[in-house]
CSV table of N, CA, C and O and ligand atoms in Angstrom, one decimal:
chain,number,residue,atom,x,y,z
A,1,MET,N,233.6,121.2,130.4
A,1,MET,CA,232.1,121.1,130.3
A,1,MET,C,231.1,120.5,130.5
A,1,MET,O,231.0,120.2,131.1
A,2,LYS,N,230.0,120.6,130.0
A,2,LYS,CA,228.6,120.0,130.1
A,2,LYS,C,228.8,117.9,130.8
A,2,LYS,O,228.9,117.9,131.7
A,3,GLU,N,229.9,117.4,129.9
A,3,GLU,CA,230.2,116.3,130.3
A,3,GLU,C,230.7,115.9,131.2
A,3,GLU,O,230.8,115.4,132.1
A,4,LYS,N,231.7,116.8,131.7
A,4,LYS,CA,232.9,117.2,133.0
A,4,LYS,C,232.3,117.0,133.9
A,4,LYS,O,232.2,116.5,135.2
A,5,LEU,N,231.4,118.1,133.9
A,5,LEU,CA,230.4,118.6,134.5
A,5,LEU,C,229.2,117.2,135.2
A,5,LEU,O,229.5,116.8,136.6
A,6,HIS,N,228.6,116.6,134.2
A,6,HIS,CA,228.3,115.8,134.4
A,6,HIS,C,228.8,114.4,135.2
A,6,HIS,O,227.9,113.6,135.7
A,7,ASN,N,230.1,114.0,134.4
A,7,ASN,CA,230.6,112.8,135.0
A,7,ASN,C,230.8,113.3,136.8
A,7,ASN,O,231.5,111.8,137.4
A,8,LEU,N,231.1,114.6,137.1
A,8,LEU,CA,231.4,115.0,138.3
A,8,LEU,C,230.0,114.6,139.3
A,8,LEU,O,229.8,115.0,140.3
A,9,GLY,N,228.9,114.4,138.9
A,9,GLY,CA,227.3,114.3,139.4
A,9,GLY,C,227.1,115.4,139.7
A,9,GLY,O,226.3,116.0,140.0
A,10,ILE,N,227.2,116.8,138.4
A,10,ILE,CA,226.4,117.7,138.9
A,10,ILE,C,226.0,118.4,137.9
A,10,ILE,O,224.9,118.5,138.7
A,11,THR,N,225.5,117.6,137.0
A,11,THR,CA,224.3,117.6,136.2
A,11,THR,C,224.1,116.3,135.6
A,11,THR,O,224.6,115.6,135.3
A,12,GLU,N,222.4,116.9,135.4
A,12,GLU,CA,221.5,115.7,134.7
A,12,GLU,C,221.6,114.7,133.8
A,12,GLU,O,221.5,114.2,133.0
A,13,ASP,N,221.9,116.3,132.8
A,13,ASP,CA,222.0,116.2,131.5
A,13,ASP,C,222.9,116.3,130.6
A,13,ASP,O,223.4,117.7,130.9
A,14,ALA,N,223.4,116.0,129.7
A,14,ALA,CA,225.2,116.1,129.5
A,14,ALA,C,224.5,115.7,127.7
A,14,ALA,O,225.5,115.8,126.9
A,15,THR,N,223.8,116.2,127.3
A,15,THR,CA,222.8,116.3,125.9
A,15,THR,C,223.1,118.0,125.1
A,15,THR,O,223.0,118.8,126.0
A,16,CYS,N,223.3,117.3,123.8
A,16,CYS,CA,223.6,118.9,123.2
A,16,CYS,C,222.8,119.2,123.6
A,16,CYS,O,221.7,119.3,123.1
A,17,CYS,N,222.7,120.8,123.6
A,17,CYS,CA,221.7,121.6,124.0
A,17,CYS,C,221.4,121.9,122.5
A,17,CYS,O,219.8,122.5,122.4
A,18,ILE,N,222.2,121.7,121.6
A,18,ILE,CA,221.7,122.3,120.3
A,18,ILE,C,221.2,121.4,119.1
A,18,ILE,O,219.8,121.9,119.2
A,19,CYS,N,221.5,120.5,119.3
A,19,CYS,CA,221.0,119.6,118.3
A,19,CYS,C,219.7,118.3,119.0
A,19,CYS,O,219.2,117.4,118.6
A,20,VAL,N,220.3,118.0,120.5
A,20,VAL,CA,219.5,117.1,121.6
A,20,VAL,C,220.0,115.4,121.1
A,20,VAL,O,219.1,114.9,121.2
A,21,ASN,N,221.4,116.1,120.0
A,21,ASN,CA,221.3,113.9,119.1
A,21,ASN,C,222.0,113.9,120.4
A,21,ASN,O,222.0,112.2,120.6
A,22,THR,N,222.9,114.2,121.1
A,22,THR,CA,224.4,112.9,121.2
A,22,THR,C,225.0,113.6,122.7
A,22,THR,O,224.6,114.8,122.9
A,23,ASP,N,225.7,113.1,123.4
A,23,ASP,CA,226.1,113.8,124.4
A,23,ASP,C,227.2,115.2,124.3
A,23,ASP,O,227.6,115.0,122.9
A,24,GLU,N,227.4,116.0,124.6
A,24,GLU,CA,227.8,117.5,124.1
A,24,GLU,C,229.3,117.7,125.0
A,24,GLU,O,229.4,117.2,126.2
A,25,ASN,N,230.3,118.2,123.9
A,25,ASN,CA,231.7,117.6,124.5
A,25,ASN,C,231.9,118.7,123.3
A,25,ASN,O,231.7,118.9,122.7
A,26,SER,N,233.1,119.4,123.9
A,26,SER,CA,234.2,120.2,122.6
A,26,SER,C,233.9,120.1,121.2
A,26,SER,O,234.1,120.4,120.6
A,27,GLU,N,233.6,118.8,121.4
A,27,GLU,CA,234.7,118.2,120.2
A,27,GLU,C,233.0,117.8,119.4
A,27,GLU,O,233.4,118.0,117.9
A,28,HIS,N,232.2,117.3,120.1
A,28,HIS,CA,230.8,117.3,119.3
A,28,HIS,C,230.3,118.7,119.1
A,28,HIS,O,229.9,118.9,117.8
A,29,LEU,N,230.0,119.7,119.9
A,29,LEU,CA,229.8,120.7,119.8
A,29,LEU,C,230.5,121.9,118.5
A,29,LEU,O,229.7,122.4,117.8
A,30,PHE,N,232.6,121.6,118.2
A,30,PHE,CA,232.8,122.4,117.3
A,30,PHE,C,232.6,121.2,115.8
A,30,PHE,O,233.4,122.3,114.9
A,31,PHE,N,232.6,120.6,116.3
A,31,PHE,CA,233.2,119.7,114.5
A,31,PHE,C,232.1,118.4,114.3
A,31,PHE,O,232.2,118.0,113.1
A,32,SER,N,231.0,118.1,115.4
A,32,SER,CA,230.3,117.0,114.8
A,32,SER,C,228.9,117.5,114.8
A,32,SER,O,228.3,117.0,114.1
A,33,CYS,N,228.2,118.2,115.5
A,33,CYS,CA,227.3,119.0,115.7
A,33,CYS,C,226.9,119.4,114.2
A,33,CYS,O,227.8,119.8,113.4
A,34,ASP,N,225.7,118.5,113.9
A,34,ASP,CA,225.0,119.2,112.7
A,34,ASP,C,224.5,121.4,112.6
A,34,ASP,O,224.8,121.3,111.6
A,35,TYR,N,224.5,121.3,113.5
A,35,TYR,CA,224.4,122.9,113.5
A,35,TYR,C,225.5,123.3,113.0
A,35,TYR,O,226.0,123.9,112.0
A,36,SER,N,226.0,123.2,113.8
A,36,SER,CA,227.9,123.3,113.4
A,36,SER,C,228.3,123.3,112.6
A,36,SER,O,229.1,124.4,111.9
A,37,ASN,N,227.9,122.6,112.0
A,37,ASN,CA,228.7,121.9,110.2
A,37,ASN,C,227.9,122.8,109.4
A,37,ASN,O,228.8,123.2,108.2
A,38,ARG,N,226.5,123.0,109.8
A,38,ARG,CA,225.7,123.7,108.6
A,38,ARG,C,226.6,125.2,109.0
A,38,ARG,O,226.9,126.2,107.5
A,39,VAL,N,227.0,126.0,110.3
A,39,VAL,CA,227.6,127.2,110.0
A,39,VAL,C,228.7,127.4,109.7
A,39,VAL,O,229.0,128.1,108.5
A,40,ILE,N,229.6,125.8,109.4
A,40,ILE,CA,231.0,126.0,109.3
A,40,ILE,C,230.7,126.0,107.7
A,40,ILE,O,231.9,126.4,107.0
A,41,ASP,N,230.0,125.2,106.8
A,41,ASP,CA,229.6,125.3,105.5
A,41,ASP,C,229.9,126.3,105.2
A,41,ASP,O,230.1,126.7,104.0
A,42,GLN,N,228.7,127.2,105.4
A,42,GLN,CA,228.2,128.2,104.9
A,42,GLN,C,229.5,129.1,105.0
A,42,GLN,O,229.3,130.2,104.1
A,43,ILE,N,230.1,129.3,106.0
A,43,ILE,CA,231.4,129.9,106.2
A,43,ILE,C,232.6,129.7,105.3
A,43,ILE,O,233.0,130.6,104.3
A,44,GLY,N,232.5,128.4,105.0
A,44,GLY,CA,233.5,128.0,104.0
A,44,GLY,C,233.1,128.4,102.2
A,44,GLY,O,233.9,128.9,101.3
A,45,ASP,N,232.0,128.2,102.4
A,45,ASP,CA,231.5,128.7,100.7
A,45,ASP,C,231.7,129.9,100.4
A,45,ASP,O,232.0,130.9,99.8
A,46,TRP,N,231.5,131.2,101.6
A,46,TRP,CA,231.7,132.6,101.9
A,46,TRP,C,233.0,133.0,101.4
A,46,TRP,O,233.5,134.2,100.7
A,47,LEU,N,233.8,131.9,101.9
A,47,LEU,CA,235.7,132.5,102.3
A,47,LEU,C,235.9,131.7,100.6
A,47,LEU,O,237.1,131.8,100.5
A,48,ARG,N,235.0,131.0,100.2
A,48,ARG,CA,235.8,129.8,98.7
A,48,ARG,C,236.6,128.7,99.6
A,48,ARG,O,237.6,128.9,98.7
A,49,ILE,N,236.2,128.6,100.4
A,49,ILE,CA,237.3,127.3,100.6
A,49,ILE,C,236.1,126.3,101.6
A,49,ILE,O,235.3,126.5,101.8
A,50,VAL,N,236.8,124.8,101.2
A,50,VAL,CA,236.1,124.4,102.3
A,50,VAL,C,237.1,123.6,104.1
A,50,VAL,O,238.1,123.7,103.9
A,51,LEU,N,236.3,124.2,104.3
A,51,LEU,CA,236.7,124.3,106.1
A,51,LEU,C,236.8,122.7,106.7
A,51,LEU,O,235.3,122.3,106.3
A,52,PRO,N,237.6,122.7,106.9
A,52,PRO,CA,237.1,120.4,107.5
A,52,PRO,C,236.3,121.1,108.2
A,52,PRO,O,236.7,121.7,110.0
A,53,THR,N,235.7,120.0,108.8
A,53,THR,CA,235.4,119.9,110.5
A,53,THR,C,235.7,119.5,111.4
A,53,THR,O,235.5,119.5,112.9
A,54,GLN,N,237.1,118.5,110.6
A,54,GLN,CA,237.6,117.5,111.6
A,54,GLN,C,238.9,118.3,111.8
A,54,GLN,O,239.2,118.7,110.8
A,55,ASN,N,239.3,118.7,113.2
A,55,ASN,CA,240.9,119.0,113.4
A,55,ASN,C,241.4,120.3,112.5
A,55,ASN,O,242.2,120.7,111.9
A,56,ILE,N,240.1,121.6,112.9
A,56,ILE,CA,240.2,122.4,112.3
A,56,ILE,C,241.5,123.3,113.0
A,56,ILE,O,242.0,123.8,112.0
A,57,LEU,N,241.5,123.3,114.0
A,57,LEU,CA,242.4,123.7,114.6
A,57,LEU,C,244.1,123.2,113.8
A,57,LEU,O,245.1,124.5,113.8
A,58,HIS,N,244.5,122.3,113.8
A,58,HIS,CA,245.5,122.0,112.7
A,58,HIS,C,245.3,122.2,111.3
A,58,HIS,O,246.6,122.9,111.7
A,59,TRP,N,244.4,122.6,111.1
A,59,TRP,CA,244.3,123.1,110.1
A,59,TRP,C,244.9,124.2,109.2
A,59,TRP,O,245.4,124.4,108.2
A,60,ARG,N,244.2,124.9,110.8
A,60,ARG,CA,244.4,126.4,110.3
A,60,ARG,C,246.2,126.8,110.6
A,60,ARG,O,246.1,127.7,109.9
A,61,PHE,N,246.8,126.0,111.3
A,61,PHE,CA,248.2,126.5,111.7
A,61,PHE,C,249.3,125.9,110.4
A,61,PHE,O,250.8,125.6,110.1
A,62,ASN,N,248.6,124.9,109.8
A,62,ASN,CA,249.6,123.9,108.9
A,62,ASN,C,249.0,124.2,107.1
A,62,ASN,O,248.7,123.1,106.8
A,63,ARG,N,248.5,125.2,106.8
A,63,ARG,CA,248.0,126.2,105.6
A,63,ARG,C,248.8,126.9,104.8
A,63,ARG,O,249.5,127.9,105.2
A,64,ASN,N,248.8,126.5,103.3
A,64,ASN,CA,249.5,127.8,102.7
A,64,ASN,C,248.8,129.0,102.6
A,64,ASN,O,247.0,128.8,102.6
A,65,GLY,N,249.2,130.3,101.4
A,65,GLY,CA,248.3,131.1,101.5
A,65,GLY,C,248.7,132.3,102.1
A,65,GLY,O,249.7,132.5,103.0
A,66,SER,N,248.2,133.8,101.9
A,66,SER,CA,249.1,135.2,102.0
A,66,SER,C,248.8,135.1,103.7
A,66,SER,O,247.9,134.3,104.1
A,67,LYS,N,249.5,136.3,104.1
A,67,LYS,CA,249.5,136.7,105.7
A,67,LYS,C,248.2,136.5,106.3
A,67,LYS,O,247.9,136.5,106.8
A,68,THR,N,247.8,137.9,104.6
A,68,THR,CA,246.6,138.5,105.4
A,68,THR,C,245.5,138.0,105.1
A,68,THR,O,244.5,137.5,105.9
A,69,ARG,N,246.0,136.8,104.3
A,69,ARG,CA,244.3,135.6,103.9
A,69,ARG,C,244.1,134.9,105.8
A,69,ARG,O,243.2,134.5,105.6
A,70,LYS,N,245.7,134.2,105.8
A,70,LYS,CA,245.0,133.4,106.8
A,70,LYS,C,244.9,134.4,108.0
A,70,LYS,O,244.5,133.5,108.5
A,71,ALA,N,245.3,136.0,107.7
A,71,ALA,CA,245.1,136.4,109.3
A,71,ALA,C,243.0,136.3,109.5
A,71,ALA,O,242.4,136.3,110.1
A,72,ILE,N,242.8,136.7,108.1
A,72,ILE,CA,241.4,137.1,107.9
A,72,ILE,C,240.4,135.8,108.0
A,72,ILE,O,239.6,135.6,108.6
A,73,VAL,N,241.1,134.4,107.5
A,73,VAL,CA,240.8,133.0,107.5
A,73,VAL,C,240.3,133.3,108.9
A,73,VAL,O,239.5,132.1,109.9
A,74,ASP,N,241.8,133.1,109.8
A,74,ASP,CA,241.8,132.7,111.3
A,74,ASP,C,240.7,133.5,112.6
A,74,ASP,O,239.8,133.1,113.0
A,75,ALA,N,240.4,134.8,112.2
A,75,ALA,CA,239.6,136.0,112.2
A,75,ALA,C,238.3,135.2,112.1
A,75,ALA,O,237.6,135.4,113.0
A,76,THR,N,237.7,135.1,111.1
A,76,THR,CA,236.5,134.0,110.6
A,76,THR,C,236.4,133.1,111.7
A,76,THR,O,235.0,132.8,112.3
A,77,ILE,N,237.1,132.0,111.7
A,77,ILE,CA,237.2,130.7,112.1
A,77,ILE,C,236.9,130.9,114.0
A,77,ILE,O,236.0,130.8,114.5
A,78,ASN,N,237.5,132.1,114.4
A,78,ASN,CA,237.6,132.4,115.8
A,78,ASN,C,235.9,132.6,115.9
A,78,ASN,O,235.0,132.6,117.3
A,79,SER,N,235.3,133.6,115.5
A,79,SER,CA,234.4,134.4,114.9
A,79,SER,C,233.1,133.4,115.0
A,79,SER,O,232.2,133.1,115.5
A,80,CYS,N,233.2,132.7,113.7
A,80,CYS,CA,232.3,131.0,114.0
A,80,CYS,C,232.2,130.3,115.8
A,80,CYS,O,231.1,130.2,116.1
A,81,MET,N,233.6,130.1,116.2
A,81,MET,CA,233.7,129.4,117.5
A,81,MET,C,232.8,130.2,118.7
A,81,MET,O,232.5,129.8,119.1
A,82,HIS,N,233.3,131.3,118.5
A,82,HIS,CA,232.7,132.4,119.7
A,82,HIS,C,231.0,132.5,119.3
A,82,HIS,O,230.0,132.3,120.8
A,83,ASN,N,230.4,132.7,118.1
A,83,ASN,CA,228.8,132.4,118.0
A,83,ASN,C,228.0,131.0,118.2
A,83,ASN,O,227.3,131.2,118.9
A,84,ILE,N,228.8,130.4,118.1
A,84,ILE,CA,228.7,128.6,118.1
A,84,ILE,C,228.1,128.2,119.4
A,84,ILE,O,227.4,128.5,120.3
A,85,TRP,N,229.0,128.9,120.2
A,85,TRP,CA,229.1,128.8,121.7
A,85,TRP,C,228.5,130.0,122.5
A,85,TRP,O,227.8,129.1,123.4
A,86,ARG,N,228.1,131.4,121.8
A,86,ARG,CA,227.1,131.7,122.5
A,86,ARG,C,225.8,131.2,121.7
A,86,ARG,O,224.6,131.2,122.6
A,87,GLN,N,225.6,130.4,120.9
A,87,GLN,CA,223.9,129.9,120.3
A,87,GLN,C,223.6,128.3,121.4
A,87,GLN,O,222.5,128.2,121.9
A,88,ARG,N,225.0,128.1,121.8
A,88,ARG,CA,225.2,126.8,123.0
A,88,ARG,C,224.4,127.5,124.0
A,88,ARG,O,223.5,126.7,124.6
A,89,ASN,N,225.0,128.6,125.0
A,89,ASN,CA,224.9,129.0,126.1
A,89,ASN,C,222.9,129.4,126.2
A,89,ASN,O,222.1,129.5,127.1
A,90,SER,N,222.9,130.3,125.0
A,90,SER,CA,221.3,130.8,124.4
A,90,SER,C,219.9,129.5,124.6
A,90,SER,O,219.4,129.6,124.7
A,91,SER,N,220.4,128.6,123.9
A,91,SER,CA,219.8,127.4,123.6
A,91,SER,C,219.8,126.8,125.4
A,91,SER,O,218.7,126.5,125.4
A,92,LYS,N,220.8,126.7,125.8
A,92,LYS,CA,220.4,126.1,127.4
A,92,LYS,C,219.9,127.3,128.2
A,92,LYS,O,218.6,126.9,129.0
A,93,TYR,N,220.1,128.3,128.0
A,93,TYR,CA,219.8,129.4,129.3
A,93,TYR,C,218.2,129.9,128.9
A,93,TYR,O,217.6,130.2,129.6
A,94,GLU,N,218.3,130.0,127.6
A,94,GLU,CA,217.1,130.8,127.2
A,94,GLU,C,216.2,130.1,126.5
A,94,GLU,O,215.3,131.1,126.0
A,95,LEU,N,216.4,129.2,125.9
A,95,LEU,CA,215.8,128.1,124.7
A,95,LEU,C,215.8,128.8,123.7
A,95,LEU,O,214.6,128.6,123.1
A,96,LYS,N,216.5,129.7,123.5
A,96,LYS,CA,216.6,130.6,121.8
A,96,LYS,C,217.6,130.0,120.7
A,96,LYS,O,218.7,129.9,121.9
A,97,ILE,N,217.5,129.3,119.7
A,97,ILE,CA,218.6,129.3,119.1
A,97,ILE,C,218.2,130.0,117.6
A,97,ILE,O,217.1,130.1,116.9
A,98,THR,N,219.3,130.7,117.4
A,98,THR,CA,219.1,131.2,115.8
A,98,THR,C,219.1,130.1,114.7
A,98,THR,O,220.2,129.3,114.7
A,99,HIS,N,218.8,130.7,113.4
A,99,HIS,CA,219.1,129.5,112.4
A,99,HIS,C,220.5,129.5,112.1
A,99,HIS,O,220.5,130.9,112.3
A,100,PRO,N,220.8,128.2,111.8
A,100,PRO,CA,222.5,128.3,111.4
A,100,PRO,C,222.6,129.2,110.2
A,100,PRO,O,223.9,129.8,110.1
A,101,ASN,N,221.9,129.0,109.3
A,101,ASN,CA,222.1,130.1,108.2
A,101,ASN,C,222.2,131.8,108.4
A,101,ASN,O,222.8,132.5,108.1
A,102,LYS,N,221.1,132.1,108.8
A,102,LYS,CA,221.6,133.6,109.8
A,102,LYS,C,222.3,133.7,111.1
A,102,LYS,O,222.8,134.6,110.6
A,103,LEU,N,223.2,132.7,111.5
A,103,LEU,CA,224.4,132.9,112.2
A,103,LEU,C,225.3,132.8,111.3
A,103,LEU,O,226.3,133.9,111.4
A,104,ALA,N,225.2,132.4,110.1
A,104,ALA,CA,226.6,132.5,109.0
A,104,ALA,C,226.7,133.7,108.9
A,104,ALA,O,227.4,134.8,108.9
A,105,GLN,N,225.0,134.8,108.6
A,105,GLN,CA,225.5,135.7,107.9
A,105,GLN,C,225.6,136.6,108.7
A,105,GLN,O,226.6,137.8,108.8
A,106,ILE,N,225.4,136.2,110.4
A,106,ILE,CA,225.8,136.9,111.5
A,106,ILE,C,227.4,137.5,111.6
A,106,ILE,O,227.7,138.3,111.7
A,107,ILE,N,227.5,136.2,111.2
A,107,ILE,CA,229.6,135.9,111.5
A,107,ILE,C,229.9,137.4,110.4
A,107,ILE,O,231.1,137.9,110.6
A,108,VAL,N,229.4,137.1,109.5
A,108,VAL,CA,230.0,138.0,107.8
A,108,VAL,C,229.8,139.0,108.1
A,108,VAL,O,230.5,140.1,108.0
A,109,GLU,N,228.8,139.5,108.6
A,109,GLU,CA,228.5,140.4,109.0
A,109,GLU,C,229.1,141.5,110.3
A,109,GLU,O,229.5,142.8,110.1
A,110,ASP,N,229.2,140.4,111.1
A,110,ASP,CA,230.5,141.0,112.4
A,110,ASP,C,231.7,141.1,111.8
A,110,ASP,O,232.0,142.4,112.5
A,111,ARG,N,232.2,140.3,110.9
A,111,ARG,CA,233.6,140.4,110.3
A,111,ARG,C,233.8,142.1,109.6
A,111,ARG,O,234.7,142.6,109.6
A,112,SER,N,232.8,142.9,109.1
A,112,SER,CA,232.5,144.2,108.1
A,112,SER,C,233.1,144.8,109.4
A,112,SER,O,233.5,145.8,108.9
A,113,GLN,N,232.4,144.9,110.9
A,113,GLN,CA,232.3,145.9,112.0
A,113,GLN,C,233.7,145.3,112.5
A,113,GLN,O,233.6,146.4,113.5
A,114,ASN,N,234.2,144.7,111.9
A,114,ASN,CA,235.5,144.4,113.1
A,114,ASN,C,236.6,145.2,112.8
A,114,ASN,O,237.2,145.4,111.4
A,115,PRO,N,237.0,146.0,113.2
A,115,PRO,CA,238.1,147.2,112.5
A,115,PRO,C,239.4,146.6,111.8
A,115,PRO,O,239.8,146.9,111.3
A,116,PHE,N,240.0,145.6,112.5
A,116,PHE,CA,240.9,144.8,112.0
A,116,PHE,C,240.6,144.1,110.5
A,116,PHE,O,241.1,144.3,110.0
A,117,LEU,N,239.5,143.7,110.8
A,117,LEU,CA,239.2,143.0,109.7
A,117,LEU,C,238.9,144.2,108.4
A,117,LEU,O,239.3,143.8,106.6
A,118,SER,N,238.4,144.9,109.1
A,118,SER,CA,237.4,145.8,107.8
A,118,SER,C,239.2,146.6,107.1
A,118,SER,O,238.5,147.7,106.7
A,119,SER,N,239.9,146.6,107.6
A,119,SER,CA,241.0,147.0,107.1
A,119,SER,C,241.6,147.0,105.8
A,119,SER,O,242.2,147.1,105.4
A,120,PHE,N,241.0,145.1,105.6
A,120,PHE,CA,241.8,145.0,104.3
A,120,PHE,C,240.8,145.1,103.5
A,120,PHE,O,239.5,145.5,103.2
A,121,GLU,N,241.2,145.0,102.3
A,121,GLU,CA,240.4,145.2,100.7
A,121,GLU,C,239.2,144.2,100.9
A,121,GLU,O,239.9,143.1,100.9
A,122,GLN,N,238.4,144.5,100.0
A,122,GLN,CA,237.4,143.4,99.8
A,122,GLN,C,237.6,142.1,99.3
A,122,GLN,O,237.4,141.2,99.6
A,123,GLU,N,238.5,142.5,98.0
A,123,GLU,CA,239.4,141.1,97.5
A,123,GLU,C,239.7,140.1,98.3
A,123,GLU,O,240.5,139.1,97.8
A,124,ASP,N,240.5,140.7,99.3
A,124,ASP,CA,241.2,140.0,100.4
A,124,ASP,C,240.6,139.2,100.9
A,124,ASP,O,241.1,138.2,101.5
A,125,TRP,N,239.1,139.6,101.3
A,125,TRP,CA,238.4,139.0,102.3
A,125,TRP,C,238.1,137.1,101.1
A,125,TRP,O,237.7,136.7,101.9
A,126,ARG,N,238.0,137.7,100.2
A,126,ARG,CA,237.5,136.0,99.5
A,126,ARG,C,238.5,135.4,99.0
A,126,ARG,O,239.5,135.7,98.8
B,1,ZN,ZN1,225.1,118.8,118.8
């Protein structure tokens, strides 16, 4: 990522493209950036679970729940990370960023358009 390139002297600026508060690395971008935390909090509210902002990868493989529920939560987390990464690129290259509330809404809407996820009953989603 950017920090690695920075260490190699390839780029001058290793600041997080989204919050511009701290150095960017994958740990920051997905787990401690305020922007990501706001998106993840909202997705957690929607799923009615508290999503950890730290160790989310460890958490997803070590929790209880039905297979269906796990599949839904995992697919949603994947979508979250994918969308946060896209926002990071959009901020960096196009100087545009979607409001975290709006992004959370897009993630939820995307999910309903996903054939895998839309094969489940509505009640399974929450
Ligand atoms: Zn940040």
